[in-house]
Short mmCIF file of C-alpha atoms and ligand atoms in Angstrom, two decimals:
data_model
loop_
_atom_site.label_atom_id
_atom_site.label_comp_id
_atom_site.label_asym_id
_atom_site.label_seq_id
_atom_site.Cartn_x
_atom_site.Cartn_y
_atom_site.Cartn_z
CA MET A 1 -122.24 -22.86 199.25
CA ASP A 2 -121.65 -26.59 199.61
CA VAL A 3 -119.27 -27.90 202.21
CA GLU A 4 -116.55 -29.00 199.75
CA ARG A 5 -116.56 -25.53 198.15
CA GLN A 6 -116.30 -23.81 201.55
CA ALA A 7 -113.45 -26.18 202.43
CA GLU A 8 -111.60 -25.04 199.32
CA ASN A 9 -111.96 -21.50 200.66
CA ASN A 10 -110.06 -22.58 203.75
CA ASP A 11 -113.06 -22.56 206.11
CA PHE A 12 -112.04 -24.65 209.12
CA LEU A 13 -115.49 -26.05 209.95
CA ALA A 14 -116.08 -26.96 206.31
CA ASN A 15 -112.72 -28.76 206.25
CA VAL A 16 -113.59 -30.77 209.36
CA GLN A 17 -117.07 -31.58 208.04
CA THR A 18 -115.69 -32.61 204.65
CA ALA A 19 -113.28 -35.00 206.36
CA PHE A 20 -116.20 -36.25 208.46
CA ASP A 21 -118.44 -36.79 205.41
CA ARG A 22 -115.74 -38.64 203.51
CA ALA A 23 -115.21 -40.96 206.47
CA ALA A 24 -118.94 -41.32 207.12
CA ALA A 25 -119.33 -42.61 203.56
CA GLN A 26 -117.09 -45.52 204.58
CA THR A 27 -119.42 -46.54 207.41
CA SER A 28 -122.84 -48.16 207.34
CA HIS A 29 -124.55 -45.88 209.88
CA ASP A 30 -127.97 -44.44 209.24
CA PRO A 31 -127.79 -40.87 207.77
CA GLY A 32 -129.78 -39.50 210.72
CA ARG A 33 -127.34 -41.01 213.18
CA LEU A 34 -124.41 -39.58 211.23
CA ALA A 35 -125.99 -36.11 211.34
CA GLN A 36 -126.45 -36.54 215.08
CA VAL A 37 -122.76 -37.37 215.49
CA ARG A 38 -121.60 -34.61 213.16
CA ASP A 39 -123.53 -31.51 214.15
CA CYS A 40 -122.57 -29.29 217.07
CA ASN A 41 -125.29 -29.34 219.77
CA THR A 42 -124.82 -25.93 221.39
CA VAL A 43 -122.94 -22.75 220.57
CA CYS A 44 -123.10 -19.90 223.10
CA SER A 45 -122.10 -16.51 221.83
CA ILE A 46 -121.33 -14.13 224.67
CA ARG A 47 -120.56 -10.40 224.93
CA PHE A 48 -119.25 -9.00 228.17
CA PRO A 49 -117.62 -5.78 229.40
CA VAL A 50 -114.19 -5.53 230.99
CA ASN A 51 -112.47 -2.50 232.51
CA ARG A 52 -109.04 -1.72 231.11
CA ASP A 53 -106.20 -0.44 233.25
CA ASP A 54 -106.64 3.10 231.90
CA GLY A 55 -110.23 3.22 233.17
CA SER A 56 -111.88 2.67 229.77
CA THR A 57 -114.33 -0.18 229.14
CA VAL A 58 -114.21 -2.68 226.27
CA VAL A 59 -116.93 -5.10 225.29
CA LEU A 60 -115.45 -8.46 224.35
CA LYS A 61 -116.82 -11.35 222.34
CA GLY A 62 -116.53 -14.93 223.58
CA TYR A 63 -117.88 -18.37 222.76
CA ARG A 64 -118.44 -21.79 224.24
CA ALA A 65 -119.47 -24.63 221.96
CA GLN A 66 -120.55 -28.02 223.27
CA HIS A 67 -120.48 -30.42 220.41
CA SER A 68 -121.85 -33.65 221.86
CA TYR A 69 -123.51 -34.82 225.07
CA HIS A 70 -123.16 -38.56 224.40
CA ARG A 71 -120.70 -38.53 227.31
CA LEU A 72 -120.52 -35.97 230.10
CA PRO A 73 -118.90 -33.71 231.04
CA THR A 74 -117.98 -32.06 227.77
CA LYS A 75 -114.34 -31.06 227.49
CA GLY A 76 -112.26 -28.67 225.46
CA GLY A 77 -109.77 -25.84 225.65
CA ILE A 78 -110.23 -22.09 225.80
CA ARG A 79 -108.45 -20.05 223.17
CA TYR A 80 -107.53 -16.37 223.44
CA ALA A 81 -107.07 -15.12 219.90
CA PRO A 82 -108.38 -12.18 217.90
CA GLY A 83 -110.81 -12.84 215.07
CA VAL A 84 -111.98 -16.28 216.20
CA GLY A 85 -115.50 -16.93 214.95
CA HIS A 86 -118.18 -19.40 215.97
CA ARG A 87 -117.38 -21.67 212.99
CA THR A 88 -113.81 -22.10 214.23
CA ILE A 89 -115.04 -22.95 217.71
CA GLU A 90 -117.59 -25.43 216.33
CA ALA A 91 -114.84 -27.07 214.27
CA LEU A 92 -112.58 -27.35 217.31
CA ALA A 93 -115.42 -28.72 219.46
CA THR A 94 -116.21 -31.33 216.79
CA LEU A 95 -112.60 -32.47 216.77
CA MET A 96 -112.71 -32.72 220.57
CA THR A 97 -115.62 -35.19 220.49
CA LEU A 98 -113.84 -37.37 217.96
CA LYS A 99 -110.49 -37.04 219.75
CA CYS A 100 -111.95 -38.16 223.07
CA ALA A 101 -113.52 -41.19 221.38
CA ILE A 102 -110.19 -42.19 219.82
CA VAL A 103 -108.22 -42.08 223.06
CA LYS A 104 -111.10 -43.52 225.10
CA VAL A 105 -111.62 -40.43 227.24
CA PRO A 106 -115.26 -40.54 228.41
CA PHE A 107 -116.17 -36.95 227.55
CA GLY A 108 -118.11 -35.13 224.86
CA GLY A 109 -116.32 -32.40 222.91
CA ALA A 110 -116.39 -28.66 223.62
CA LYS A 111 -114.30 -25.55 222.93
CA GLY A 112 -114.30 -21.94 224.01
CA ALA A 113 -112.72 -18.66 223.04
CA VAL A 114 -112.35 -15.02 223.90
CA CYS A 115 -111.60 -12.86 220.88
CA ILE A 116 -108.57 -10.94 222.14
CA ASP A 117 -104.88 -10.79 221.41
CA PRO A 118 -103.52 -11.62 224.88
CA ASP A 119 -100.29 -9.73 224.10
CA GLU A 120 -102.29 -6.50 224.05
CA PHE A 121 -103.66 -6.96 227.60
CA SER A 122 -101.86 -6.56 230.90
CA GLU A 123 -101.82 -9.44 233.39
CA ALA A 124 -104.38 -7.64 235.58
CA GLU A 125 -106.63 -7.13 232.53
CA LEU A 126 -106.28 -10.77 231.51
CA GLU A 127 -107.31 -11.81 235.01
CA ARG A 128 -110.45 -9.65 234.77
CA VAL A 129 -111.22 -11.03 231.28
CA THR A 130 -110.81 -14.62 232.48
CA ARG A 131 -112.86 -14.19 235.65
CA ARG A 132 -115.69 -12.40 233.83
CA TYR A 133 -115.72 -14.99 231.00
CA THR A 134 -115.88 -17.75 233.65
CA THR A 135 -118.79 -15.97 235.34
CA GLU A 136 -120.62 -15.83 232.01
CA LEU A 137 -120.06 -19.58 231.59
CA ILE A 138 -121.38 -20.28 235.11
CA ARG A 139 -124.46 -18.14 234.38
CA ARG A 140 -125.23 -20.39 231.39
CA ASN A 141 -124.37 -23.69 233.10
CA CYS A 142 -121.50 -24.05 230.62
CA ILE A 143 -118.84 -24.98 233.19
CA GLY A 144 -118.68 -27.46 236.07
CA PRO A 145 -117.04 -30.79 236.95
CA ALA A 146 -120.07 -32.76 235.71
CA VAL A 147 -121.10 -30.37 232.96
CA ASP A 148 -118.28 -28.89 230.91
CA VAL A 149 -114.58 -28.76 231.81
CA PRO A 150 -112.30 -26.29 229.98
CA ALA A 151 -108.51 -26.56 229.59
CA PRO A 152 -105.74 -24.46 228.01
CA ASP A 153 -105.50 -23.86 224.28
CA ALA A 154 -103.57 -21.32 222.20
CA GLY A 155 -103.12 -18.07 224.16
CA THR A 156 -104.02 -19.54 227.57
CA GLY A 157 -102.15 -21.66 230.11
CA ALA A 158 -101.98 -22.76 233.74
CA ARG A 159 -102.29 -19.16 234.99
CA GLU A 160 -105.69 -18.66 233.31
CA MET A 161 -106.87 -22.11 234.46
CA ALA A 162 -106.03 -21.13 238.07
CA TRP A 163 -108.18 -17.98 237.75
CA ILE A 164 -111.03 -20.04 236.27
CA ALA A 165 -110.87 -22.59 239.12
CA ASP A 166 -110.77 -19.86 241.75
CA THR A 167 -113.72 -18.00 240.20
CA TYR A 168 -115.78 -21.19 240.00
CA LYS A 169 -114.94 -22.06 243.61
CA ALA A 170 -116.01 -18.60 244.76
CA MET A 171 -119.26 -18.63 242.77
CA CYS A 172 -120.25 -22.22 243.54
CA PRO A 173 -119.61 -22.68 247.26
CA GLY A 174 -120.25 -26.13 248.60
CA ASP A 175 -119.25 -27.92 245.39
CA LEU A 176 -116.83 -30.49 246.77
CA ASN A 177 -115.47 -31.16 243.27
CA ALA A 178 -115.07 -27.50 242.34
CA LEU A 179 -111.42 -27.88 241.31
CA ALA A 180 -112.44 -30.48 238.71
CA CYS A 181 -114.24 -27.69 236.80
CA VAL A 182 -111.09 -27.04 234.74
CA THR A 183 -107.86 -28.89 233.88
CA GLY A 184 -104.37 -27.69 233.10
CA LYS A 185 -104.16 -26.01 236.52
CA PRO A 186 -100.85 -25.33 238.28
CA LEU A 187 -99.65 -28.22 240.45
CA ALA A 188 -100.22 -26.26 243.65
CA MET A 189 -103.89 -25.99 242.69
CA HIS A 190 -104.24 -29.75 242.24
CA GLY A 191 -103.13 -29.83 238.66
CA ILE A 192 -101.28 -32.95 237.53
CA PRO A 193 -97.59 -33.31 236.70
CA GLY A 194 -97.09 -33.81 232.98
CA ARG A 195 -100.16 -31.87 231.79
CA GLN A 196 -98.25 -28.98 230.31
CA GLU A 197 -96.00 -31.26 228.26
CA ALA A 198 -98.79 -33.72 227.45
CA THR A 199 -99.89 -32.54 224.01
CA GLY A 200 -96.34 -32.24 222.71
CA ARG A 201 -95.34 -35.55 224.27
CA GLY A 202 -98.41 -37.11 222.71
CA VAL A 203 -97.22 -35.86 219.30
CA PHE A 204 -93.89 -37.57 220.03
CA HIS A 205 -95.67 -40.85 220.88
CA ALA A 206 -97.74 -40.61 217.69
CA ILE A 207 -94.53 -40.26 215.66
CA SER A 208 -92.88 -43.12 217.57
CA GLU A 209 -95.80 -45.44 216.89
CA CYS A 210 -95.93 -44.52 213.22
CA THR A 211 -92.18 -44.80 212.60
CA ALA A 212 -92.07 -48.15 214.43
CA VAL A 213 -93.97 -49.88 211.60
CA GLU A 214 -91.27 -51.18 209.26
CA GLU A 215 -93.45 -51.70 206.18
CA ASP A 216 -94.99 -48.22 206.44
CA MET A 217 -91.54 -46.64 206.71
CA GLN A 218 -90.25 -48.67 203.77
CA ALA A 219 -93.18 -47.44 201.69
CA ILE A 220 -92.11 -43.82 202.19
CA GLY A 221 -88.36 -44.44 201.98
CA LEU A 222 -87.52 -43.89 205.66
CA SER A 223 -85.77 -46.12 208.17
CA ARG A 224 -87.59 -47.42 211.23
CA GLY A 225 -87.61 -45.43 214.50
CA VAL A 226 -87.36 -41.85 215.67
CA ALA A 227 -83.58 -41.65 216.17
CA GLY A 228 -81.83 -39.74 213.43
CA LYS A 229 -85.04 -38.36 211.88
CA ARG A 230 -84.84 -34.71 210.80
CA VAL A 231 -87.72 -32.71 212.22
CA ALA A 232 -89.13 -29.21 211.58
CA VAL A 233 -91.62 -27.68 214.02
CA GLN A 234 -93.99 -24.91 212.97
CA GLY A 235 -94.93 -22.68 215.91
CA PHE A 236 -92.84 -22.67 219.04
CA GLY A 237 -95.53 -22.56 221.73
CA ASN A 238 -96.56 -25.14 224.26
CA VAL A 239 -97.24 -28.03 221.86
CA ALA A 240 -94.26 -27.52 219.56
CA TYR A 241 -91.73 -26.99 222.33
CA HIS A 242 -92.57 -30.16 224.26
CA ALA A 243 -92.81 -32.24 221.07
CA ALA A 244 -89.35 -30.97 220.04
CA VAL A 245 -87.83 -31.75 223.46
CA ALA A 246 -89.25 -35.30 223.55
CA LEU A 247 -88.11 -35.98 219.98
CA ARG A 248 -84.64 -34.57 220.62
CA ASP A 249 -84.37 -36.74 223.74
CA ALA A 250 -85.22 -39.78 221.59
CA GLY A 251 -82.42 -38.98 219.15
CA ALA A 252 -84.23 -36.95 216.48
CA ILE A 253 -82.58 -33.84 215.02
CA ILE A 254 -84.61 -30.62 215.23
CA VAL A 255 -83.42 -28.91 212.03
CA GLY A 256 -86.13 -26.24 211.77
CA ILE A 257 -88.21 -24.04 214.08
CA SER A 258 -90.67 -21.29 213.19
CA ALA A 259 -92.75 -18.81 215.15
CA ARG A 260 -94.59 -15.60 214.30
CA ASP A 261 -91.27 -13.78 213.93
CA GLY A 262 -89.88 -16.11 211.21
CA ALA A 263 -88.12 -19.45 210.77
CA ILE A 264 -84.63 -20.79 211.51
CA PHE A 265 -82.75 -23.77 210.07
CA ASP A 266 -79.65 -25.64 211.16
CA ASP A 267 -78.57 -28.84 209.47
CA ALA A 268 -76.78 -29.94 212.65
CA GLY A 269 -79.94 -29.53 214.74
CA PHE A 270 -81.13 -27.18 217.50
CA ASP A 271 -81.38 -27.72 221.22
CA PRO A 272 -85.03 -26.66 221.75
CA VAL A 273 -84.35 -25.80 225.39
CA ALA A 274 -81.60 -23.35 224.38
CA VAL A 275 -83.77 -21.87 221.60
CA ARG A 276 -86.61 -21.28 224.04
CA ALA A 277 -84.28 -19.64 226.58
CA HIS A 278 -82.92 -17.42 223.81
CA ARG A 279 -86.41 -16.49 222.62
CA MET A 280 -87.43 -15.34 226.07
CA GLU A 281 -84.65 -12.75 225.96
CA SER A 282 -84.62 -11.93 222.28
CA ASN A 283 -86.33 -12.96 219.03
CA LEU A 284 -86.07 -16.27 217.20
CA LEU A 285 -84.23 -14.83 214.21
CA SER A 286 -81.23 -13.70 216.24
CA TYR A 287 -80.44 -17.26 217.33
CA PRO A 288 -76.70 -17.84 216.77
CA ARG A 289 -75.45 -19.88 213.80
CA ALA A 290 -78.92 -20.41 212.36
CA GLN A 291 -79.96 -19.83 208.77
CA VAL A 292 -82.67 -17.19 209.08
CA PHE A 293 -85.92 -16.72 207.14
CA GLU A 294 -88.23 -13.78 207.77
CA ASP A 295 -91.20 -15.62 206.28
CA PRO A 296 -92.31 -18.24 208.85
CA ASP A 297 -93.78 -20.31 206.01
CA ALA A 298 -90.26 -20.94 204.68
CA LEU A 299 -90.18 -23.78 207.22
CA LEU A 300 -92.53 -25.84 205.03
CA GLY A 301 -89.78 -26.16 202.42
CA PHE A 302 -87.03 -27.20 204.86
CA ASP A 303 -85.21 -30.43 204.09
CA CYS A 304 -86.61 -32.75 206.78
CA ASP A 305 -88.30 -36.13 207.30
CA ILE A 306 -91.02 -35.02 209.71
CA LEU A 307 -92.96 -31.75 209.78
CA ILE A 308 -94.97 -30.82 212.88
CA PRO A 309 -97.43 -27.99 212.20
CA SER A 310 -98.23 -26.78 215.70
CA ALA A 311 -99.34 -23.18 215.33
CA LEU A 312 -102.87 -22.65 214.04
CA GLU A 313 -105.38 -24.10 211.58
CA GLY A 314 -105.13 -23.84 207.80
CA ALA A 315 -101.32 -23.59 207.81
CA ILE A 316 -100.84 -26.10 204.97
CA HIS A 317 -103.19 -25.32 202.11
CA ALA A 318 -103.50 -25.70 198.34
CA GLY A 319 -101.28 -22.62 197.84
CA ASN A 320 -98.21 -23.89 199.74
CA VAL A 321 -98.56 -27.68 199.99
CA ASP A 322 -96.17 -28.23 197.08
CA GLN A 323 -93.34 -26.74 199.17
CA VAL A 324 -93.57 -29.56 201.73
CA ARG A 325 -90.52 -31.86 201.62
CA ALA A 326 -91.23 -33.97 204.72
CA ARG A 327 -92.38 -37.60 204.38
CA ILE A 328 -94.47 -37.50 207.59
CA ILE A 329 -96.67 -34.68 208.90
CA ALA A 330 -97.69 -34.92 212.56
CA GLU A 331 -100.49 -32.46 213.29
CA GLY A 332 -99.72 -30.85 216.65
CA ALA A 333 -102.19 -28.07 215.86
CA ASN A 334 -105.88 -28.60 215.25
CA GLY A 335 -106.82 -28.43 211.58
CA PRO A 336 -103.44 -27.33 210.20
CA THR A 337 -104.00 -29.14 206.88
CA THR A 338 -106.91 -28.25 204.60
CA VAL A 339 -108.76 -30.95 202.70
CA ALA A 340 -107.23 -29.78 199.41
CA ALA A 341 -103.73 -29.98 200.91
CA ASP A 342 -104.55 -33.38 202.37
CA ASP A 343 -105.41 -34.70 198.91
CA ALA A 344 -102.17 -33.33 197.49
CA LEU A 345 -100.14 -34.93 200.30
CA ALA A 346 -101.88 -38.29 199.83
CA ALA A 347 -101.10 -38.15 196.11
CA ARG A 348 -97.42 -37.76 197.04
CA ASN A 349 -97.64 -40.67 199.49
CA ILE A 350 -96.86 -38.44 202.49
CA ILE A 351 -98.17 -39.84 205.78
CA VAL A 352 -100.35 -37.43 207.79
CA LEU A 353 -100.83 -38.25 211.47
CA PRO A 354 -104.14 -36.44 211.92
CA ASP A 355 -104.88 -33.89 214.64
CA LEU A 356 -107.68 -35.90 216.22
CA TYR A 357 -105.09 -38.53 217.06
CA ALA A 358 -101.70 -36.75 217.07
CA ASN A 359 -102.58 -33.99 219.55
CA ALA A 360 -104.90 -36.04 221.77
CA GLY A 361 -102.25 -36.27 224.50
CA GLY A 362 -103.50 -33.05 226.07
CA VAL A 363 -107.05 -34.22 226.64
CA THR A 364 -105.79 -37.62 227.77
CA VAL A 365 -103.80 -36.11 230.63
CA SER A 366 -106.60 -33.60 231.33
CA TYR A 367 -108.77 -36.66 231.94
CA PHE A 368 -106.21 -37.94 234.47
CA GLU A 369 -106.25 -34.53 236.18
CA TRP A 370 -110.06 -34.54 236.36
CA LEU A 371 -109.97 -38.08 237.82
CA LYS A 372 -107.40 -36.97 240.39
CA ASN A 373 -109.59 -33.99 241.34
CA ILE A 374 -112.81 -35.98 241.77
CA GLN A 375 -110.92 -38.69 243.68
CA HIS A 376 -109.31 -36.02 245.87
CA VAL A 377 -106.08 -37.98 245.91
CA SER A 378 -102.91 -38.08 243.82
CA PHE A 379 -102.12 -41.12 241.73
CA GLY A 380 -99.82 -43.37 243.66
CA ARG A 381 -100.63 -42.04 247.11
CA ILE A 382 -102.90 -44.98 247.84
CA GLY A 383 -104.21 -47.94 245.96
CA PHE A 384 -102.88 -48.09 242.46
CA HIS A 385 -99.18 -48.64 243.00
CA ASN A 386 -99.09 -51.99 244.76
CA GLY A 387 -98.35 -53.91 241.58
CA HIS A 388 -101.72 -55.69 241.77
CA PRO A 389 -102.14 -57.76 238.59
CA ASP A 390 -105.57 -56.16 237.91
CA SER A 391 -104.27 -52.61 238.22
CA PRO A 392 -104.78 -50.73 234.94
CA TRP A 393 -101.71 -48.63 235.68
CA PRO A 394 -98.17 -49.75 234.94
CA THR A 395 -95.93 -49.90 237.99
CA PRO A 396 -93.81 -46.76 237.77
CA PRO A 397 -90.25 -46.28 238.97
CA ARG A 398 -89.98 -45.23 242.59
CA GLU A 399 -88.35 -42.21 244.12
CA ASN A 400 -87.42 -42.39 247.82
CA GLY A 401 -89.52 -45.52 248.02
CA HIS A 402 -92.60 -43.80 246.50
CA PRO A 403 -93.81 -43.92 242.92
CA ARG A 404 -93.74 -40.58 241.16
CA GLU A 405 -97.05 -39.29 239.85
CA LEU A 406 -95.33 -37.98 236.75
CA GLU A 407 -94.28 -41.52 235.86
CA TYR A 408 -97.86 -42.76 236.06
CA VAL A 409 -98.97 -39.96 233.80
CA ARG A 410 -96.21 -40.46 231.25
CA ASP A 411 -96.65 -44.24 231.14
CA ALA A 412 -100.42 -44.02 230.83
CA LEU A 413 -100.13 -41.37 228.11
CA GLY A 414 -97.68 -43.48 226.11
CA ASP A 415 -99.91 -46.53 226.52
CA THR A 416 -103.00 -44.58 225.41
CA MET A 417 -101.31 -43.22 222.30
CA ALA A 418 -99.94 -46.67 221.38
CA ARG A 419 -103.33 -48.38 221.71
CA ALA A 420 -105.08 -45.64 219.74
CA TYR A 421 -102.54 -45.86 216.89
CA ALA A 422 -102.92 -49.62 216.71
CA GLU A 423 -106.70 -49.22 216.39
CA ILE A 424 -106.49 -46.49 213.74
CA ARG A 425 -103.98 -48.45 211.68
CA GLU A 426 -106.08 -51.60 211.96
CA VAL A 427 -109.15 -49.76 210.58
CA TYR A 428 -106.98 -48.16 207.87
CA ALA A 429 -105.66 -51.54 206.72
CA ARG A 430 -108.88 -53.56 207.13
CA LYS A 431 -111.04 -51.09 205.21
CA SER A 432 -108.32 -50.14 202.70
CA LEU A 433 -108.91 -46.47 203.49
CA PRO A 434 -107.05 -43.74 201.61
CA ASP A 435 -105.31 -42.23 204.65
CA LEU A 436 -105.00 -42.26 208.43
CA ARG A 437 -107.27 -39.22 208.84
CA THR A 438 -110.17 -41.07 207.24
CA ALA A 439 -109.37 -44.10 209.41
CA ALA A 440 -109.32 -41.98 212.59
CA PHE A 441 -112.65 -40.35 211.68
CA VAL A 442 -114.22 -43.76 210.89
CA LEU A 443 -113.03 -45.15 214.21
CA ALA A 444 -114.37 -42.15 216.15
CA ILE A 445 -117.69 -42.07 214.27
CA ASP A 446 -118.19 -45.78 215.00
CA LYS A 447 -117.51 -45.30 218.69
CA VAL A 448 -119.81 -42.29 219.15
CA SER A 449 -122.56 -43.83 216.99
CA GLU A 450 -122.53 -46.98 219.09
CA ILE A 451 -123.27 -44.94 222.21
CA TYR A 452 -126.09 -43.05 220.51
CA ASP A 453 -127.51 -46.38 219.25
CA LEU A 454 -127.48 -47.84 222.75
CA GLN A 455 -128.84 -44.86 224.66
CA GLY A 456 -131.60 -43.97 222.20
CA ILE A 457 -133.17 -40.55 221.87
CA PHE A 458 -135.12 -38.84 224.66
CA PRO A 459 -138.13 -38.57 224.74
P1 NAD B 501 -99.37 -21.42 221.89
O1 NAD B 501 -100.09 -20.14 221.93
O2 NAD B 501 -98.57 -21.87 223.07
O3 NAD B 501 -98.35 -21.44 220.64
C1 NAD B 501 -98.70 -21.09 219.34
C2 NAD B 501 -97.40 -20.75 218.62
O4 NAD B 501 -97.67 -20.58 217.25
C3 NAD B 501 -96.74 -19.46 219.12
O5 NAD B 501 -95.39 -19.75 219.42
C4 NAD B 501 -96.79 -18.53 217.90
O6 NAD B 501 -95.64 -17.70 217.79
C5 NAD B 501 -96.83 -19.53 216.78
N1 NAD B 501 -97.35 -18.99 215.53
C6 NAD B 501 -98.43 -18.20 215.31
N2 NAD B 501 -98.54 -17.93 214.00
C7 NAD B 501 -97.53 -18.56 213.40
C8 NAD B 501 -97.10 -18.67 212.05
N3 NAD B 501 -97.75 -18.06 211.07
N4 NAD B 501 -96.02 -19.43 211.77
C9 NAD B 501 -95.35 -20.06 212.75
N5 NAD B 501 -95.71 -19.98 214.04
C10 NAD B 501 -96.77 -19.24 214.35
O7 NAD B 501 -100.44 -22.52 221.47
P2 NAD B 501 -100.42 -24.09 221.75
O8 NAD B 501 -101.13 -24.36 223.02
O9 NAD B 501 -99.07 -24.64 221.51
O10 NAD B 501 -101.43 -24.58 220.59
C11 NAD B 501 -101.02 -24.65 219.24
C12 NAD B 501 -101.99 -25.52 218.48
O11 NAD B 501 -102.11 -26.78 219.13
C13 NAD B 501 -103.42 -24.98 218.35
O12 NAD B 501 -103.95 -25.40 217.11
C14 NAD B 501 -104.16 -25.71 219.46
O13 NAD B 501 -105.54 -25.81 219.21
C15 NAD B 501 -103.47 -27.06 219.38
N6 NAD B 501 -103.61 -27.85 220.60
C16 NAD B 501 -103.16 -27.37 221.82
C17 NAD B 501 -103.31 -28.16 222.95
C18 NAD B 501 -102.75 -27.74 224.28
O14 NAD B 501 -102.79 -28.56 225.22
N7 NAD B 501 -102.20 -26.54 224.44
C19 NAD B 501 -103.94 -29.41 222.87
C20 NAD B 501 -104.38 -29.87 221.62
C21 NAD B 501 -104.20 -29.07 220.50
#
């Protein structure tokens, strides 16, 4: 089956590769070089046993894909989700390579998964799963500060990253940089402030940059700026929550929220902090004063300006794209819009801020965490904060006479997202490309190709 046909069937890898091929056609790179940039270099498929609390044994399936070694280490999250296949992991690893190129993070792309529903495992079982999976990665040289550095993705978080770091440290004694083997760690394990919020905050910056361009807003009938914009977020996990908080703080109105249990709508807007607190005790649909929809997909049809799909891939497809009423879609999730849906949105002049840019805040701050770990010092403790004119870091506000590390991270994230948007939009305008996704792919392909051109092929 050709790639376009597979994409129509909602195959994630085929969708990513179709977007890649369309963008590649707008470049002048040699076909061999384009294949080198496009194809995933390594996919490890792993099976390993884990003891359950009741004494039984299950054999689990896991993956690690390393898409590109043009820069090292490779970098990408670990997802815990049932039914994930190697094509999904290859697609996610491909996006990681391109994402890193766009935000100038000097890593190749990677992604990993364990095929479990984490809700069906106890904490002790999840710890055994995570430690055994890490051991399998070490065995295959698929993890290490200079080799491949995982991070959280759907179904994992700081807790799992702490177990990974501890397992690596135990198995690789003498590695001074052991803690740089994974990012997204808790602060007390030399994580970095602002990592957990980074992807969602990055989505907020992407929207701020986009809505700041007067002529682009005029073209879609919106006013300039974030304040007053009506926003619906699909998924209410790590990415969606932090995007919603940052947008609310900037004056946007969060009119819709969905999760697995359904969707809620309130014309007057939700306080995402209150909704999250409520959801921890109860379910989303019992939130007071909200209009309630049992079908989570109802959110797509909510009356809003900005839609943030931040659950899983393939959420907006040919079968439901016509329901979308937003004028801007900011892809918090990876691959939430299929190629067919993308075409339909472009025909309706709806702006899509593509995943490889919109959710790159996570890997950006992961890069800062990795730098902090290999430097063995926090940002601001020495060196960077003296206001030296050559310092690449903005001078952050001070607390008790000391700069706060969180301020460095937030400023540098905002700066990274702003520069990346300016570059994508410049390519979009200069090459008269059909949409920002194509522009982002072209930009990333150019950057990775240049490195391959310069370094040549060994032997
Ligand atoms: P998460 O597990 O914290 O949250 C996922 C949310 O999606 C959950 O709240 C779940 O209830 C919801 N959900 C599942 N099915 C749904 C449905 N049908 N309708 C509505 N909601 C549904 O995951 P996350 O870390 O927020 O990641 C979400 C997406 O963002 C993934 O595509 C991931 O690859 C991408 N992403 C995450 C990061 C990160 O740093 N965590 C970085 C870049 C991209």
